[in-house]
Amino acid sequence: MAHTGDHYYVPHGSHWPIVASVALTIGVVGAANWFNGNASGQMLLLLGLALVAFMMFGWFGTVINESLKGMYNEQVDRSFRQGMMWFIFSEVMFFAAFFGALFYARVLSVPWLMGADFSTHEYLWKGFGEAWPTNGPGNVGGDFQNMGAWGIPAINTLLLLTSGVTITLSHWALKANDQKNTVLWLAATVALGATFLGFQVYEYVHAYHELNLTLGSGIYGSTFFMLTGFHGMHVTIGTIMLLVITLRAAKGHFSPDHHFAFEGVAWYWHFVDVVWLGLFIFVYVI
Amino acid sequence: MSTATATHDEHHDHGPAKGLMRWVTTTNHKDIGTLYLLFALVMFFIGGAMAMVIRAELFQPGMQVVDPQFFNSMTTVHALVMIFGAVMPAFTGLANWLIPMMIGAPDMALPRMNNFSFWILPFAFSLLLSTFFMNGGGPAGGWTIYPPLSLQMGDGFPFMIFAIHLAGISSIMGSINIVVTILNMRAPGMTLMKMPLFVWTWLITAYLLIATMPVLAGAVTMLLTDKFAGTSFFSAAGGGDPVMYQHIFWFFGHPEVYILILPAFGIVSAIVPTFARKPLFGYSSMVYATASIAFLSFIVWAHHMFTVGMPVVGELFFMYATMMIAVPTGVKVFNWVSTMWKGSMTFETPMLFAVGFIIMFTIGGFSGLMLAIAPADFQYHDTYFVVAHFHYVLVTGAVYSIMAAAYYWLPKWTGNMYDEKLGKMHFWISTVSVNVLFFPQHFLGLAGMPRRIPDYSVQFTDWNVISSIGGFVFGASQLMFAYLVYKTIRGGEKATDQVWEGAHGLEWTLPSPPPYHSFTEAPEVK
Amino acid sequence: MRKLAGILSALLVGAFTSANADYALNMREGVTSTSQSVYDLHMIIFWVCCVIGVVVFGAMIYSIINHRKSKGAVAAQFHESTTMEILWTVVPIVILVSMAIPATSTLLAMEDTSDADMTVKVTGIQWKWKYDYVDGDASGISMISSLDAKHNEARLLGADADLSQFGDNYLMEVDNPLVIPTGKKVRFLLTAADVIHSWWVPDLGWKKDAIPGFVNEAWTKVDEPGVYRGKCAELCGKDHGFMPIVVVAKAPEDYAKWVAEQKSVAEAAAASADREWTKDELLAKGEQVYNTNCAACHQANGKGVPPAFPALAGSAIANGDAAAHISLVLDGKAGTAMAAYRNLLNDADLAAVISYERNAWGNSAGIVQPAAIKAAR
Ligand code: HEA
Ligand code: HEA
Ligand code: CUA
Ligand SMILES: [Cu+2]
């Protein structure tokens, strides 16, 4: 049967998914052992991650090849797009859980501990009167200073906002069939993402060494590091994905009207951007 | 919409690959559907075996069979296996088999990811079950894994958490695939409001899953960091709150129970019209009711937490919102009854299970409504009354619908008729015993027996004995089902394409069994 | 087959006659106005559901009997009726609203803990309850209430236990019941030391969770003197099923007598904490404290249940530096089941139990005086 563009492409059996399952399992078994204090865990975790990377190369490589061979018609393209959209939505909900924790602590549990709920304060935490940011009545993790908004975080906000612009410029260039500018603007986006990450690493070092602000600094430290940490992880993944499509753009993989990978990554990047804005406002500013 | 037809790369013919690797590497929706269904059946027996341990220990007062810690882990893992390992994969298996056939598509939209969604599951559940062999034993903090208790678990703790993560990833990918398939792969002319209700209910279920599974992932991640990374999400000393976990968990957990019932509504809405030989009454109101239930399910979560000491306005809000769910659910029940009304009914096994579903699910719904009344829930909460409630909606609800679906579509899937006599016997023995099993639990709960206890006061003996006997009979009768499925796969009277006289819909236009690729050319939908 | 049936029926008969069989069907009405209004609510909803059930199932069964193909029924083809749809949306809403009204007023009354005559603080601990009388005449009385020793023995015996000796109250008996006066509004403050528990006495009409780090409030007013039993209602680990609650309501005079008694006992205990204890005294007291407070985890023989609960026999801490041992028991170990006993036991009890641990089961590490605990606090 011919593989023209007007048929929905249903692939042949593939061994990548089972490789992926095995890789993930090895990774989590490693991580679990590591958490339990078994030295072998870290090696296993690394092995799992390496296998995941290998699997991604293989799986995405196959998909790219098929795409270049023209096996995907418009409908297949639409499936990919919708799939990506719903994936991003699921990521949004993942962050929602952590934002929910932040709001719950700030609006409910900390005020209760401080006396909004009379008996709790009166009978258990009489001395506690510290508003946000707080490490709780147990002074968990010791005194700390919170992270100001207007230094590095503000710069990082600008960086990410700018990167949202550069990736859009790249997209416009791609639509105008201007390969040189597509690649250029993409590279700029990668650079901005990487700079963001660099600053964030610096910020973390600063927090741990100078502010005594750690994951263990009560609810403030918990929400601060989990939110910014998961965000940072997503920026890392996003930057890697950007790097990949930069290389692919340089190889001429994308045409003005056929570039799902580009758009998928761009959406993802915008999502990371929007989450950051939420973070900036609710974690740093307010 | 462009035409939905299939094509393959050159080296590929139309049959499946041979041998074991066919199942490992397959991208075919029917193969994957079969895998899901078999996996679910195996998990049902594993979870059921644990339930038998529970019922054996509770057969008499006094500790006879297991020690208390192991009892708690039986309760916990029984629930996790049944919900995440049996019922959800069974529904996903049905979705895989049926949705492409019902909407006239060649396959699922993202076939390789489909394989991935399935194959994570055996690994996830192996991890979960492996914790039994670790220091400290299996999870024993209840399926809701409330901290701080759940943080006391031994070495198995991170394995359990990661097992939940993996199962969650599987569900999210499976759901994305279903949403995309439904929105993007319908045959020309298959408008949204022509879709069979099974497709509709799954579409909405998939949204619920995509929206809530990540929240569960977040909650268990916080448990993990509270235990290993020194965070204080659920500890008051650090400014957190153990109850915060419950809010996050039930924000997932309540929609989850509708995830376990909406596809069941779809199945029953397919079966009742067939055997009443009459179109479904109130199709569009069924669609809107499903959507309303899904919407409401996001704003009722704290009805599981009436006793945690919420501010009273919160209790009132969640009570009112929960009561509202009775309205759209009632619409569904009334529509089914109206569909049967003035029909020309016959009662083959699928119809028996569907009718059983309607009656017993409604009984479970009634007890749910009683639980929703906050002041009364102060008495019901965490007693066997709650256990009775959710087994009525889960076992005689979700599981019954799955049984009904299996009987209804087995002839289509295998090309062979099942053994009607055996099927009817299975239904009647199950239905009598399941009520002997779960109905007395209402009385136990009202009399004051808490749930999750391995031993009880002598006053609760009688109903526990009866319940356990019902449980053993119900468990044993499921062996009939397994045998029947096996027998049908092996052979039997050949089924026609339409199978049932009153059946309508695209899947019945295909041969029985359907070709490996359902619709290589998009069918005409009027 | 016949043999099997024989065994089964023997089992059945045996089970039914062995106990004071009562096939309780319904919720208890209880002994407070709250429990009465909850019971009334329960019955209203129950009957409403029954009526709806009769209508819905009635229609269905009528249809099943009459509209079947074998009776020659021919299928009608109607499949819509807006009137009907509106009807069966509106009618349930009306029913629900009329149920919500009494529910709301009951709830508001239950949550109103103001104007209480006295306050008791309840602390859930794996697997026992601690009661502190916070104000009024009884102020200062404090006790730990755990499963009665006889019952505990029986449940550890497993299949060999003879439960008939306990009558109906197997697992429902404690060493120190909570005593409250009748006719008084008693406010409860509920919290927990380790994990979440839930304090529930059905006859009082409610349960409320005891959450570590937070305090919940509830109240009751019992009019009839009597003994009311309940259980912990939130899964709290291994022995969740063995954490009963007994409330004894006494007429005000009897209550006053009880208070006076407790006070003198407490005074004696306080005085004894200030003096030097002999080793024998410490060990004897210690064994008793150990068995009610620590044995659930570390076991009476000190061997624990590794890995969950460590053995104390031969343990480094119990044989090592006394200060480390004291501080571990005072502060517990965060993130494990080992709770902080700082506020749960008094100086004398702590000194006794620690001394016992350091000298029992082959340990030999000297004794600890109450004064040392006082200093370490
Ligand atoms: C398939 C799963 C499923 C379904 C569908 C439901 C449906 C409902 N559930 Fe249930 N529920 C569970 C699974 C489910 N539940 C589980 C697993 C738990 C325990 C979790 C745990 O703690 O481990 C639980 C616990 C639970 C609680 C907490 C109890 C407690 O712990 O104290 C509550 C409280 O409100 C509740 C309420 C309801 C309500 C109001 C519905 C409604 O959706 C029911 C609506 C249906 C009807 C009412 C019947 C049909 C309607 C009519 C015929 C119309 C007319 C009727 C009237 C106007 C009355 N459920
Ligand atoms: C879809 C979900 C689902 C399903 C299908 C079931 C099915 C069953 N459940 Fe369960 N159950 C839950 C979900 C489910 N349950 C949940 C969520 C909880 C709460 C957990 C918690 O508190 O954390 C719970 C808790 C729970 C309890 C309360 C435990 C406690 O509080 O301590 C009990 C007690 O009777 C029970 C019993 C049963 C029984 C007898 C079945 C039967 O229907 C099972 C029948 C099936 C089989 C028996 C398997 C098939 C046959 C064999 C294996 C062959 C061997 C058979 C014999 C030798 C007889 N379940
Ligand atoms: Cu304490 Cu259950
Ligand atoms: Cu719910």
Short mmCIF file of N, CA and C and ligand atoms in Angstrom, two decimals, chain C residues 125 127 129 196-198 232-237 240-241 243, ligand 3:
data_model
loop_
_atom_site.label_atom_id
_atom_site.label_comp_id
_atom_site.label_asym_id
_atom_site.label_seq_id
_atom_site.Cartn_x
_atom_site.Cartn_y
_atom_site.Cartn_z
N ILE C 125 -2.89 9.10 70.75
CA ILE C 125 -1.51 8.64 70.68
C ILE C 125 -1.57 7.20 70.19
N TRP C 127 -1.31 3.73 70.69
CA TRP C 127 -2.69 3.50 70.40
C TRP C 127 -3.44 3.61 71.69
N TRP C 129 -5.49 6.93 74.36
CA TRP C 129 -5.98 8.30 74.44
C TRP C 129 -5.48 8.94 75.72
N ILE C 196 -3.00 10.87 62.71
CA ILE C 196 -4.39 11.28 62.88
C ILE C 196 -5.19 10.15 63.52
N HIS C 197 -5.97 10.49 64.53
CA HIS C 197 -6.93 9.56 65.12
C HIS C 197 -8.29 10.23 65.02
N SER C 198 -9.32 9.52 65.44
CA SER C 198 -10.63 10.14 65.42
C SER C 198 -11.41 9.65 66.62
N CYS C 232 -11.59 4.42 68.24
CA CYS C 232 -10.88 5.30 67.32
C CYS C 232 -11.40 5.01 65.93
N ALA C 233 -11.69 6.08 65.17
CA ALA C 233 -12.33 5.88 63.87
C ALA C 233 -11.49 6.38 62.72
N GLU C 234 -10.20 6.57 62.92
CA GLU C 234 -9.37 6.91 61.77
C GLU C 234 -8.16 5.99 61.80
N LEU C 235 -7.90 5.34 60.68
CA LEU C 235 -6.79 4.39 60.60
C LEU C 235 -5.53 5.05 61.14
N CYS C 236 -4.92 4.43 62.16
CA CYS C 236 -3.78 5.08 62.79
C CYS C 236 -2.64 4.08 62.97
N GLY C 237 -2.62 3.05 62.15
CA GLY C 237 -1.51 2.12 62.20
C GLY C 237 -1.93 0.76 62.73
N HIS C 240 -4.80 0.25 65.32
CA HIS C 240 -5.97 1.12 65.19
C HIS C 240 -7.23 0.45 65.71
N GLY C 241 -7.34 -0.85 65.51
CA GLY C 241 -8.54 -1.56 65.93
C GLY C 241 -8.62 -1.77 67.44
N MET C 243 -8.09 0.55 70.02
CA MET C 243 -7.94 1.85 70.65
C MET C 243 -9.30 2.36 71.10
CU1 CUA D 3 -6.24 5.78 66.65
CU2 CUA D 3 -7.22 4.69 64.94
#
